[in-house]
Amino acid sequence: MNKLQQYRKIIRQILTEQAHPYTYSNDVEAEIICDTEHDRYQLAYVGWEEQQRIFSMILHFDIKDGKIWIQYNGTETISQVLTEKGVLTSDIVLGFHSPFKRQFSGYSVT
């Protein structure tokens, strides 16, 4: 399995592991969205809690130039989970931080 296939598999696995049932309403579903053509992956909660619409992004990953870009992280440990699953820190970009701030993260800048 090449690196791109491995990273796709790891991301799908993480999204599945993080897709916990929504606590406050049975009418809200965890949605895993995988666009393997453009390498964009998301986990969101979508539905209704009583009269309130719920749309909450939990995770958003992109794969660009062989690196996993964390575009949104609604958890605290996703970069650590990626490294535990075998992703090199040099292949993780914290896209939600400015390029200036990324240099201090211990992960890739771009």
PDB file of N, CA and C in Angstrom:
ATOM      1  N   MET A   1       0.854  -1.174   0.000  1.00  0.00           N
ATOM      2  CA  MET A   1       0.000   0.000   0.000  1.00  0.00           C
ATOM      3  C   MET A   1       0.899   1.236   0.000  1.00  0.00           C
ATOM      4  N   ASN A   2       0.640   2.152  -0.929  1.00  0.00           N
ATOM      5  CA  ASN A   2       1.461   3.361  -0.963  1.00  0.00           C
ATOM      6  C   ASN A   2       1.022   4.349   0.124  1.00  0.00           C
ATOM      7  N   LYS A   3       1.802   5.386   0.288  1.00  0.00           N
ATOM      8  CA  LYS A   3       1.575   6.345   1.370  1.00  0.00           C
ATOM      9  C   LYS A   3       0.207   7.019   1.260  1.00  0.00           C
ATOM     10  N   LEU A   4      -0.188   7.416   0.063  1.00  0.00           N
ATOM     11  CA  LEU A   4      -1.477   8.075  -0.119  1.00  0.00           C
ATOM     12  C   LEU A   4      -2.622   7.157   0.293  1.00  0.00           C
ATOM     13  N   GLN A   5      -2.582   5.914  -0.133  1.00  0.00           N
ATOM     14  CA  GLN A   5      -3.613   4.952   0.251  1.00  0.00           C
ATOM     15  C   GLN A   5      -3.624   4.733   1.763  1.00  0.00           C
ATOM     16  N   GLN A   6      -2.442   4.661   2.349  1.00  0.00           N
ATOM     17  CA  GLN A   6      -2.335   4.483   3.794  1.00  0.00           C
ATOM     18  C   GLN A   6      -2.937   5.673   4.539  1.00  0.00           C
ATOM     19  N   TYR A   7      -2.642   6.891   4.092  1.00  0.00           N
ATOM     20  CA  TYR A   7      -3.168   8.087   4.754  1.00  0.00           C
ATOM     21  C   TYR A   7      -4.684   8.177   4.612  1.00  0.00           C
ATOM     22  N   ARG A   8      -5.211   7.812   3.443  1.00  0.00           N
ATOM     23  CA  ARG A   8      -6.669   7.783   3.268  1.00  0.00           C
ATOM     24  C   ARG A   8      -7.309   6.806   4.252  1.00  0.00           C
ATOM     25  N   LYS A   9      -6.707   5.644   4.366  1.00  0.00           N
ATOM     26  CA  LYS A   9      -7.233   4.616   5.277  1.00  0.00           C
ATOM     27  C   LYS A   9      -7.187   5.096   6.728  1.00  0.00           C
ATOM     28  N   ILE A  10      -6.087   5.700   7.125  1.00  0.00           N
ATOM     29  CA  ILE A  10      -5.945   6.206   8.503  1.00  0.00           C
ATOM     30  C   ILE A  10      -6.985   7.285   8.792  1.00  0.00           C
ATOM     31  N   ILE A  11      -7.184   8.200   7.862  1.00  0.00           N
ATOM     32  CA  ILE A  11      -8.153   9.273   8.071  1.00  0.00           C
ATOM     33  C   ILE A  11      -9.559   8.698   8.211  1.00  0.00           C
ATOM     34  N   ARG A  12      -9.940   7.781   7.331  1.00  0.00           N
ATOM     35  CA  ARG A  12     -11.274   7.174   7.429  1.00  0.00           C
ATOM     36  C   ARG A  12     -11.440   6.443   8.757  1.00  0.00           C
ATOM     37  N   GLN A  13     -10.395   5.783   9.198  1.00  0.00           N
ATOM     38  CA  GLN A  13     -10.432   5.075  10.480  1.00  0.00           C
ATOM     39  C   GLN A  13     -10.634   6.063  11.639  1.00  0.00           C
ATOM     40  N   ILE A  14      -9.911   7.159  11.620  1.00  0.00           N
ATOM     41  CA  ILE A  14     -10.045   8.169  12.678  1.00  0.00           C
ATOM     42  C   ILE A  14     -11.446   8.772  12.678  1.00  0.00           C
ATOM     43  N   LEU A  15     -11.974   9.104  11.504  1.00  0.00           N
ATOM     44  CA  LEU A  15     -13.310   9.683  11.440  1.00  0.00           C
ATOM     45  C   LEU A  15     -14.341   8.714  12.008  1.00  0.00           C
ATOM     46  N   THR A  16     -14.206   7.445  11.683  1.00  0.00           N
ATOM     47  CA  THR A  16     -15.125   6.424  12.213  1.00  0.00           C
ATOM     48  C   THR A  16     -14.998   6.316  13.729  1.00  0.00           C
ATOM     49  N   GLU A  17     -13.781   6.327  14.233  1.00  0.00           N
ATOM     50  CA  GLU A  17     -13.561   6.234  15.680  1.00  0.00           C
ATOM     51  C   GLU A  17     -14.108   7.450  16.420  1.00  0.00           C
ATOM     52  N   GLN A  18     -14.065   8.616  15.797  1.00  0.00           N
ATOM     53  CA  GLN A  18     -14.496   9.852  16.443  1.00  0.00           C
ATOM     54  C   GLN A  18     -15.997  10.122  16.285  1.00  0.00           C
ATOM     55  N   ALA A  19     -16.686   9.333  15.479  1.00  0.00           N
ATOM     56  CA  ALA A  19     -18.108   9.552  15.197  1.00  0.00           C
ATOM     57  C   ALA A  19     -18.971   8.966  16.310  1.00  0.00           C
ATOM     58  N   HIS A  20     -18.941   9.602  17.452  1.00  0.00           N
ATOM     59  CA  HIS A  20     -19.721   9.161  18.610  1.00  0.00           C
ATOM     60  C   HIS A  20     -21.179   9.577  18.448  1.00  0.00           C
ATOM     61  N   PRO A  21     -22.099   8.818  19.049  1.00  0.00           N
ATOM     62  CA  PRO A  21     -23.504   9.261  19.014  1.00  0.00           C
ATOM     63  C   PRO A  21     -23.651  10.632  19.663  1.00  0.00           C
ATOM     64  N   TYR A  22     -24.532  11.439  19.091  1.00  0.00           N
ATOM     65  CA  TYR A  22     -24.799  12.767  19.625  1.00  0.00           C
ATOM     66  C   TYR A  22     -25.551  12.608  20.942  1.00  0.00           C
ATOM     67  N   THR A  23     -25.093  13.260  21.973  1.00  0.00           N
ATOM     68  CA  THR A  23     -25.585  13.048  23.332  1.00  0.00           C
ATOM     69  C   THR A  23     -26.990  13.569  23.575  1.00  0.00           C
ATOM     70  N   TYR A  24     -27.356  14.677  22.971  1.00  0.00           N
ATOM     71  CA  TYR A  24     -28.559  15.403  23.394  1.00  0.00           C
ATOM     72  C   TYR A  24     -29.811  15.127  22.565  1.00  0.00           C
ATOM     73  N   SER A  25     -29.672  14.450  21.429  1.00  0.00           N
ATOM     74  CA  SER A  25     -30.846  14.219  20.592  1.00  0.00           C
ATOM     75  C   SER A  25     -30.602  13.020  19.683  1.00  0.00           C
ATOM     76  N   ASN A  26     -31.628  12.190  19.521  1.00  0.00           N
ATOM     77  CA  ASN A  26     -31.548  11.072  18.581  1.00  0.00           C
ATOM     78  C   ASN A  26     -31.745  11.521  17.140  1.00  0.00           C
ATOM     79  N   ASP A  27     -32.128  12.786  16.955  1.00  0.00           N
ATOM     80  CA  ASP A  27     -32.375  13.316  15.621  1.00  0.00           C
ATOM     81  C   ASP A  27     -31.139  13.987  15.021  1.00  0.00           C
ATOM     82  N   VAL A  28     -29.997  13.823  15.667  1.00  0.00           N
ATOM     83  CA  VAL A  28     -28.738  14.367  15.154  1.00  0.00           C
ATOM     84  C   VAL A  28     -27.818  13.182  14.844  1.00  0.00           C
ATOM     85  N   GLU A  29     -27.296  13.172  13.634  1.00  0.00           N
ATOM     86  CA  GLU A  29     -26.435  12.076  13.189  1.00  0.00           C
ATOM     87  C   GLU A  29     -25.002  12.552  12.986  1.00  0.00           C
ATOM     88  N   ALA A  30     -24.081  11.662  13.255  1.00  0.00           N
ATOM     89  CA  ALA A  30     -22.688  11.904  12.886  1.00  0.00           C
ATOM     90  C   ALA A  30     -22.549  11.540  11.411  1.00  0.00           C
ATOM     91  N   GLU A  31     -22.077  12.484  10.603  1.00  0.00           N
ATOM     92  CA  GLU A  31     -21.882  12.246   9.177  1.00  0.00           C
ATOM     93  C   GLU A  31     -20.398  12.229   8.856  1.00  0.00           C
ATOM     94  N   ILE A  32     -19.976  11.156   8.229  1.00  0.00           N
ATOM     95  CA  ILE A  32     -18.599  11.044   7.744  1.00  0.00           C
ATOM     96  C   ILE A  32     -18.638  11.297   6.245  1.00  0.00           C
ATOM     97  N   ILE A  33     -17.883  12.278   5.808  1.00  0.00           N
ATOM     98  CA  ILE A  33     -17.873  12.684   4.409  1.00  0.00           C
ATOM     99  C   ILE A  33     -16.465  12.431   3.866  1.00  0.00           C
ATOM    100  N   CYS A  34     -16.371  11.578   2.847  1.00  0.00           N
ATOM    101  CA  CYS A  34     -15.073  11.230   2.264  1.00  0.00           C
ATOM    102  C   CYS A  34     -15.107  11.503   0.762  1.00  0.00           C
ATOM    103  N   ASP A  35     -14.390  12.506   0.335  1.00  0.00           N
ATOM    104  CA  ASP A  35     -14.243  12.833  -1.080  1.00  0.00           C
ATOM    105  C   ASP A  35     -12.849  12.369  -1.487  1.00  0.00           C
ATOM    106  N   THR A  36     -12.759  11.120  -1.929  1.00  0.00           N
ATOM    107  CA  THR A  36     -11.443  10.561  -2.265  1.00  0.00           C
ATOM    108  C   THR A  36     -10.913  11.078  -3.596  1.00  0.00           C
ATOM    109  N   GLU A  37     -11.783  11.652  -4.422  1.00  0.00           N
ATOM    110  CA  GLU A  37     -11.318  12.232  -5.684  1.00  0.00           C
ATOM    111  C   GLU A  37     -10.496  13.491  -5.429  1.00  0.00           C
ATOM    112  N   HIS A  38     -10.942  14.314  -4.457  1.00  0.00           N
ATOM    113  CA  HIS A  38     -10.243  15.558  -4.133  1.00  0.00           C
ATOM    114  C   HIS A  38      -9.494  15.476  -2.804  1.00  0.00           C
ATOM    115  N   ASP A  39      -9.563  14.333  -2.147  1.00  0.00           N
ATOM    116  CA  ASP A  39      -8.913  14.084  -0.850  1.00  0.00           C
ATOM    117  C   ASP A  39      -9.316  15.102   0.211  1.00  0.00           C
ATOM    118  N   ARG A  40     -10.629  15.182   0.442  1.00  0.00           N
ATOM    119  CA  ARG A  40     -11.194  16.006   1.516  1.00  0.00           C
ATOM    120  C   ARG A  40     -12.062  15.099   2.379  1.00  0.00           C
ATOM    121  N   TYR A  41     -11.898  15.212   3.685  1.00  0.00           N
ATOM    122  CA  TYR A  41     -12.550  14.295   4.622  1.00  0.00           C
ATOM    123  C   TYR A  41     -13.075  15.086   5.811  1.00  0.00           C
ATOM    124  N   GLN A  42     -14.343  14.814   6.189  1.00  0.00           N
ATOM    125  CA  GLN A  42     -14.943  15.568   7.284  1.00  0.00           C
ATOM    126  C   GLN A  42     -15.801  14.667   8.167  1.00  0.00           C
ATOM    127  N   LEU A  43     -15.931  15.104   9.407  1.00  0.00           N
ATOM    128  CA  LEU A  43     -16.886  14.543  10.347  1.00  0.00           C
ATOM    129  C   LEU A  43     -17.704  15.702  10.880  1.00  0.00           C
ATOM    130  N   ALA A  44     -19.021  15.587  10.765  1.00  0.00           N
ATOM    131  CA  ALA A  44     -19.907  16.651  11.247  1.00  0.00           C
ATOM    132  C   ALA A  44     -21.127  16.022  11.911  1.00  0.00           C
ATOM    133  N   TYR A  45     -21.739  16.766  12.816  1.00  0.00           N
ATOM    134  CA  TYR A  45     -23.038  16.392  13.370  1.00  0.00           C
ATOM    135  C   TYR A  45     -24.088  17.226  12.662  1.00  0.00           C
ATOM    136  N   VAL A  46     -25.160  16.549  12.179  1.00  0.00           N
ATOM    137  CA  VAL A  46     -26.196  17.208  11.404  1.00  0.00           C
ATOM    138  C   VAL A  46     -27.560  16.705  11.865  1.00  0.00           C
ATOM    139  N   GLY A  47     -28.488  17.635  12.088  1.00  0.00           N
ATOM    140  CA  GLY A  47     -29.848  17.241  12.452  1.00  0.00           C
ATOM    141  C   GLY A  47     -30.534  18.309  13.265  1.00  0.00           C
ATOM    142  N   TRP A  48     -31.467  17.861  14.113  1.00  0.00           N
ATOM    143  CA  TRP A  48     -32.281  18.777  14.912  1.00  0.00           C
ATOM    144  C   TRP A  48     -32.255  18.366  16.373  1.00  0.00           C
ATOM    145  N   GLU A  49     -32.108  19.349  17.232  1.00  0.00           N
ATOM    146  CA  GLU A  49     -32.241  19.176  18.677  1.00  0.00           C
ATOM    147  C   GLU A  49     -33.416  20.046  19.093  1.00  0.00           C
ATOM    148  N   GLU A  50     -34.557  19.380  19.296  1.00  0.00           N
ATOM    149  CA  GLU A  50     -35.828  20.070  19.509  1.00  0.00           C
ATOM    150  C   GLU A  50     -36.078  20.991  18.316  1.00  0.00           C
ATOM    151  N   GLN A  51     -36.164  22.295  18.520  1.00  0.00           N
ATOM    152  CA  GLN A  51     -36.444  23.232  17.428  1.00  0.00           C
ATOM    153  C   GLN A  51     -35.183  23.901  16.881  1.00  0.00           C
ATOM    154  N   GLN A  52     -34.019  23.426  17.292  1.00  0.00           N
ATOM    155  CA  GLN A  52     -32.769  24.061  16.867  1.00  0.00           C
ATOM    156  C   GLN A  52     -32.025  23.183  15.878  1.00  0.00           C
ATOM    157  N   ARG A  53     -31.621  23.776  14.774  1.00  0.00           N
ATOM    158  CA  ARG A  53     -30.838  23.080  13.761  1.00  0.00           C
ATOM    159  C   ARG A  53     -29.414  22.911  14.271  1.00  0.00           C
ATOM    160  N   ILE A  54     -28.900  21.706  14.112  1.00  0.00           N
ATOM    161  CA  ILE A  54     -27.522  21.397  14.516  1.00  0.00           C
ATOM    162  C   ILE A  54     -26.705  21.112  13.264  1.00  0.00           C
ATOM    163  N   PHE A  55     -25.656  21.848  13.085  1.00  0.00           N
ATOM    164  CA  PHE A  55     -24.628  21.539  12.097  1.00  0.00           C
ATOM    165  C   PHE A  55     -23.312  21.912  12.747  1.00  0.00           C
ATOM    166  N   SER A  56     -22.576  20.903  13.123  1.00  0.00           N
ATOM    167  CA  SER A  56     -21.353  21.134  13.874  1.00  0.00           C
ATOM    168  C   SER A  56     -20.204  20.346  13.259  1.00  0.00           C
ATOM    169  N   MET A  57     -19.224  21.071  12.741  1.00  0.00           N
ATOM    170  CA  MET A  57     -18.034  20.426  12.184  1.00  0.00           C
ATOM    171  C   MET A  57     -17.163  19.940  13.343  1.00  0.00           C
ATOM    172  N   ILE A  58     -16.721  18.709  13.282  1.00  0.00           N
ATOM    173  CA  ILE A  58     -15.845  18.139  14.306  1.00  0.00           C
ATOM    174  C   ILE A  58     -14.411  18.040  13.775  1.00  0.00           C
ATOM    175  N   LEU A  59     -14.259  17.500  12.576  1.00  0.00           N
ATOM    176  CA  LEU A  59     -12.934  17.339  11.972  1.00  0.00           C
ATOM    177  C   LEU A  59     -13.001  17.606  10.473  1.00  0.00           C
ATOM    178  N   HIS A  60     -11.931  18.180   9.946  1.00  0.00           N
ATOM    179  CA  HIS A  60     -11.794  18.368   8.502  1.00  0.00           C
ATOM    180  C   HIS A  60     -10.326  18.157   8.162  1.00  0.00           C
ATOM    181  N   PHE A  61     -10.084  17.159   7.300  1.00  0.00           N
ATOM    182  CA  PHE A  61      -8.741  16.855   6.803  1.00  0.00           C
ATOM    183  C   PHE A  61      -8.719  17.036   5.296  1.00  0.00           C
ATOM    184  N   ASP A  62      -7.586  17.471   4.771  1.00  0.00           N
ATOM    185  CA  ASP A  62      -7.296  17.411   3.342  1.00  0.00           C
ATOM    186  C   ASP A  62      -5.968  16.685   3.199  1.00  0.00           C
ATOM    187  N   ILE A  63      -5.786  16.012   2.088  1.00  0.00           N
ATOM    188  CA  ILE A  63      -4.464  15.485   1.746  1.00  0.00           C
ATOM    189  C   ILE A  63      -3.982  16.298   0.561  1.00  0.00           C
ATOM    190  N   LYS A  64      -2.850  16.990   0.749  1.00  0.00           N
ATOM    191  CA  LYS A  64      -2.266  17.820  -0.307  1.00  0.00           C
ATOM    192  C   LYS A  64      -0.776  17.512  -0.389  1.00  0.00           C
ATOM    193  N   ASP A  65      -0.318  17.254  -1.583  1.00  0.00           N
ATOM    194  CA  ASP A  65       1.114  17.018  -1.823  1.00  0.00           C
ATOM    195  C   ASP A  65       1.691  15.988  -0.852  1.00  0.00           C
ATOM    196  N   GLY A  66       0.918  14.925  -0.584  1.00  0.00           N
ATOM    197  CA  GLY A  66       1.421  13.836   0.247  1.00  0.00           C
ATOM    198  C   GLY A  66       1.393  14.109   1.738  1.00  0.00           C
ATOM    199  N   LYS A  67       0.775  15.220   2.151  1.00  0.00           N
ATOM    200  CA  LYS A  67       0.703  15.562   3.574  1.00  0.00           C
ATOM    201  C   LYS A  67      -0.751  15.674   4.009  1.00  0.00           C
ATOM    202  N   ILE A  68      -0.993  15.346   5.273  1.00  0.00           N
ATOM    203  CA  ILE A  68      -2.329  15.492   5.837  1.00  0.00           C
ATOM    204  C   ILE A  68      -2.433  16.874   6.451  1.00  0.00           C
ATOM    205  N   TRP A  69      -3.368  17.643   5.944  1.00  0.00           N
ATOM    206  CA  TRP A  69      -3.648  18.982   6.460  1.00  0.00           C
ATOM    207  C   TRP A  69      -4.844  18.881   7.394  1.00  0.00           C
ATOM    208  N   ILE A  70      -4.671  19.261   8.639  1.00  0.00           N
ATOM    209  CA  ILE A  70      -5.787  19.336   9.572  1.00  0.00           C
ATOM    210  C   ILE A  70      -6.361  20.742   9.418  1.00  0.00           C
ATOM    211  N   GLN A  71      -7.496  20.838   8.719  1.00  0.00           N
ATOM    212  CA  GLN A  71      -8.097  22.142   8.437  1.00  0.00           C
ATOM    213  C   GLN A  71      -8.980  22.622   9.588  1.00  0.00           C
ATOM    214  N   TYR A  72      -9.589  21.665  10.288  1.00  0.00           N
ATOM    215  CA  TYR A  72     -10.384  22.001  11.468  1.00  0.00           C
ATOM    216  C   TYR A  72     -10.258  20.849  12.447  1.00  0.00           C
ATOM    217  N   ASN A  73     -10.073  21.195  13.706  1.00  0.00           N
ATOM    218  CA  ASN A  73      -9.906  20.185  14.746  1.00  0.00           C
ATOM    219  C   ASN A  73     -10.793  20.542  15.931  1.00  0.00           C
ATOM    220  N   GLY A  74     -11.905  19.842  16.061  1.00  0.00           N
ATOM    221  CA  GLY A  74     -12.801  20.042  17.187  1.00  0.00           C
ATOM    222  C   GLY A  74     -12.475  19.129  18.354  1.00  0.00           C
ATOM    223  N   THR A  75     -11.331  18.476  18.279  1.00  0.00           N
ATOM    224  CA  THR A  75     -10.846  17.630  19.370  1.00  0.00           C
ATOM    225  C   THR A  75      -9.532  18.225  19.856  1.00  0.00           C
ATOM    226  N   GLU A  76      -8.929  17.587  20.802  1.00  0.00           N
ATOM    227  CA  GLU A  76      -7.658  18.116  21.309  1.00  0.00           C
ATOM    228  C   GLU A  76      -6.459  17.254  20.949  1.00  0.00           C
ATOM    229  N   THR A  77      -6.699  16.065  20.401  1.00  0.00           N
ATOM    230  CA  THR A  77      -5.596  15.117  20.279  1.00  0.00           C
ATOM    231  C   THR A  77      -5.403  14.543  18.876  1.00  0.00           C
ATOM    232  N   ILE A  78      -6.033  15.100  17.866  1.00  0.00           N
ATOM    233  CA  ILE A  78      -5.995  14.474  16.546  1.00  0.00           C
ATOM    234  C   ILE A  78      -4.583  14.364  15.977  1.00  0.00           C
ATOM    235  N   SER A  79      -3.763  15.381  16.121  1.00  0.00           N
ATOM    236  CA  SER A  79      -2.397  15.273  15.583  1.00  0.00           C
ATOM    237  C   SER A  79      -1.642  14.147  16.283  1.00  0.00           C
ATOM    238  N   GLN A  80      -1.867  13.969  17.567  1.00  0.00           N
ATOM    239  CA  GLN A  80      -1.236  12.878  18.307  1.00  0.00           C
ATOM    240  C   GLN A  80      -1.766  11.524  17.826  1.00  0.00           C
ATOM    241  N   VAL A  81      -3.064  11.432  17.578  1.00  0.00           N
ATOM    242  CA  VAL A  81      -3.655  10.191  17.073  1.00  0.00           C
ATOM    243  C   VAL A  81      -3.062   9.844  15.715  1.00  0.00           C
ATOM    244  N   LEU A  82      -2.891  10.847  14.845  1.00  0.00           N
ATOM    245  CA  LEU A  82      -2.275  10.597  13.542  1.00  0.00           C
ATOM    246  C   LEU A  82      -0.877  10.006  13.693  1.00  0.00           C
ATOM    247  N   THR A  83      -0.075  10.585  14.565  1.00  0.00           N
ATOM    248  CA  THR A  83       1.294  10.060  14.741  1.00  0.00           C
ATOM    249  C   THR A  83       1.275   8.662  15.352  1.00  0.00           C
ATOM    250  N   GLU A  84       0.352   8.396  16.259  1.00  0.00           N
ATOM    251  CA  GLU A  84       0.238   7.055  16.846  1.00  0.00           C
ATOM    252  C   GLU A  84      -0.130   6.015  15.793  1.00  0.00           C
ATOM    253  N   LYS A  85      -0.824   6.444  14.748  1.00  0.00           N
ATOM    254  CA  LYS A  85      -1.226   5.533  13.675  1.00  0.00           C
ATOM    255  C   LYS A  85      -0.179   5.454  12.559  1.00  0.00           C
ATOM    256  N   GLY A  86       0.963   6.110  12.756  1.00  0.00           N
ATOM    257  CA  GLY A  86       2.071   5.958  11.827  1.00  0.00           C
ATOM    258  C   GLY A  86       2.327   7.109  10.880  1.00  0.00           C
ATOM    259  N   VAL A  87       1.602   8.216  11.022  1.00  0.00           N
ATOM    260  CA  VAL A  87       1.849   9.371  10.162  1.00  0.00           C
ATOM    261  C   VAL A  87       3.044  10.150  10.715  1.00  0.00           C
ATOM    262  N   LEU A  88       3.993  10.447   9.867  1.00  0.00           N
ATOM    263  CA  LEU A  88       5.168  11.211  10.282  1.00  0.00           C
ATOM    264  C   LEU A  88       4.772  12.641  10.639  1.00  0.00           C
ATOM    265  N   THR A  89       5.392  13.203  11.663  1.00  0.00           N
ATOM    266  CA  THR A  89       5.089  14.597  12.022  1.00  0.00           C
ATOM    267  C   THR A  89       5.404  15.534  10.858  1.00  0.00           C
ATOM    268  N   SER A  90       6.361  15.171  10.030  1.00  0.00           N
ATOM    269  CA  SER A  90       6.705  15.995   8.866  1.00  0.00           C
ATOM    270  C   SER A  90       5.644  15.922   7.771  1.00  0.00           C
ATOM    271  N   ASP A  91       4.668  15.010   7.911  1.00  0.00           N
ATOM    272  CA  ASP A  91       3.565  14.889   6.953  1.00  0.00           C
ATOM    273  C   ASP A  91       2.243  15.402   7.514  1.00  0.00           C
ATOM    274  N   ILE A  92       2.288  16.119   8.633  1.00  0.00           N
ATOM    275  CA  ILE A  92       1.095  16.700   9.237  1.00  0.00           C
ATOM    276  C   ILE A  92       1.239  18.218   9.219  1.00  0.00           C
ATOM    277  N   VAL A  93       0.224  18.890   8.691  1.00  0.00           N
ATOM    278  CA  VAL A  93       0.204  20.348   8.662  1.00  0.00           C
ATOM    279  C   VAL A  93      -1.012  20.812   9.454  1.00  0.00           C
ATOM    280  N   LEU A  94      -0.788  21.686  10.420  1.00  0.00           N
ATOM    281  CA  LEU A  94      -1.884  22.258  11.197  1.00  0.00           C
ATOM    282  C   LEU A  94      -2.430  23.456  10.425  1.00  0.00           C
ATOM    283  N   GLY A  95      -3.291  23.166   9.453  1.00  0.00           N
ATOM    284  CA  GLY A  95      -3.806  24.187   8.547  1.00  0.00           C
ATOM    285  C   GLY A  95      -4.649  25.248   9.227  1.00  0.00           C
ATOM    286  N   PHE A  96      -5.132  24.961  10.419  1.00  0.00           N
ATOM    287  CA  PHE A  96      -5.948  25.944  11.147  1.00  0.00           C
ATOM    288  C   PHE A  96      -5.097  26.984  11.847  1.00  0.00           C
ATOM    289  N   HIS A  97      -3.766  26.812  11.841  1.00  0.00           N
ATOM    290  CA  HIS A  97      -2.846  27.825  12.360  1.00  0.00           C
ATOM    291  C   HIS A  97      -2.252  28.610  11.193  1.00  0.00           C
ATOM    292  N   SER A  98      -1.919  29.852  11.441  1.00  0.00           N
ATOM    293  CA  SER A  98      -1.277  30.658  10.402  1.00  0.00           C
ATOM    294  C   SER A  98       0.086  30.052  10.063  1.00  0.00           C
ATOM    295  N   PRO A  99       0.589  30.293   8.843  1.00  0.00           N
ATOM    296  CA  PRO A  99       1.912  29.773   8.482  1.00  0.00           C
ATOM    297  C   PRO A  99       2.992  30.201   9.482  1.00  0.00           C
ATOM    298  N   PHE A 100       2.899  31.410  10.009  1.00  0.00           N
ATOM    299  CA  PHE A 100       3.886  31.868  10.988  1.00  0.00           C
ATOM    300  C   PHE A 100       3.840  31.006  12.242  1.00  0.00           C
ATOM    301  N   LYS A 101       2.661  30.718  12.719  1.00  0.00           N
ATOM    302  CA  LYS A 101       2.502  29.956  13.955  1.00  0.00           C
ATOM    303  C   LYS A 101       2.889  28.484  13.786  1.00  0.00           C
ATOM    304  N   ARG A 102       2.718  27.937  12.585  1.00  0.00           N
ATOM    305  CA  ARG A 102       3.025  26.518  12.335  1.00  0.00           C
ATOM    306  C   ARG A 102       4.481  26.171  12.618  1.00  0.00           C
ATOM    307  N   GLN A 103       5.385  27.120  12.426  1.00  0.00           N
ATOM    308  CA  GLN A 103       6.805  26.820  12.608  1.00  0.00           C
ATOM    309  C   GLN A 103       7.135  26.422  14.040  1.00  0.00           C
ATOM    310  N   PHE A 104       6.258  26.738  14.980  1.00  0.00           N
ATOM    311  CA  PHE A 104       6.499  26.426  16.392  1.00  0.00           C
ATOM    312  C   PHE A 104       5.754  25.157  16.842  1.00  0.00           C
ATOM    313  N   SER A 105       5.049  24.500  15.923  1.00  0.00           N
ATOM    314  CA  SER A 105       4.165  23.395  16.293  1.00  0.00           C
ATOM    315  C   SER A 105       4.855  22.037  16.417  1.00  0.00           C
ATOM    316  N   GLY A 106       6.008  21.877  15.804  1.00  0.00           N
ATOM    317  CA  GLY A 106       6.640  20.554  15.777  1.00  0.00           C
ATOM    318  C   GLY A 106       6.155  19.711  14.603  1.00  0.00           C
ATOM    319  N   TYR A 107       5.260  20.292  13.791  1.00  0.00           N
ATOM    320  CA  TYR A 107       4.750  19.619  12.597  1.00  0.00           C
ATOM    321  C   TYR A 107       5.205  20.405  11.377  1.00  0.00           C
ATOM    322  N   SER A 108       4.792  19.934  10.195  1.00  0.00           N
ATOM    323  CA  SER A 108       5.207  20.587   8.963  1.00  0.00           C
ATOM    324  C   SER A 108       4.601  21.986   8.836  1.00  0.00           C
ATOM    325  N   VAL A 109       5.325  22.886   8.189  1.00  0.00           N
ATOM    326  CA  VAL A 109       4.824  24.239   7.944  1.00  0.00           C
ATOM    327  C   VAL A 109       3.932  24.247   6.722  1.00  0.00           C
ATOM    328  N   THR A 110       4.312  23.490   5.687  1.00  0.00           N
ATOM    329  CA  THR A 110       3.494  23.347   4.459  1.00  0.00           C
ATOM    330  C   THR A 110       3.662  21.964   3.894  1.00  0.00           C
TER     331      THR A 110
END
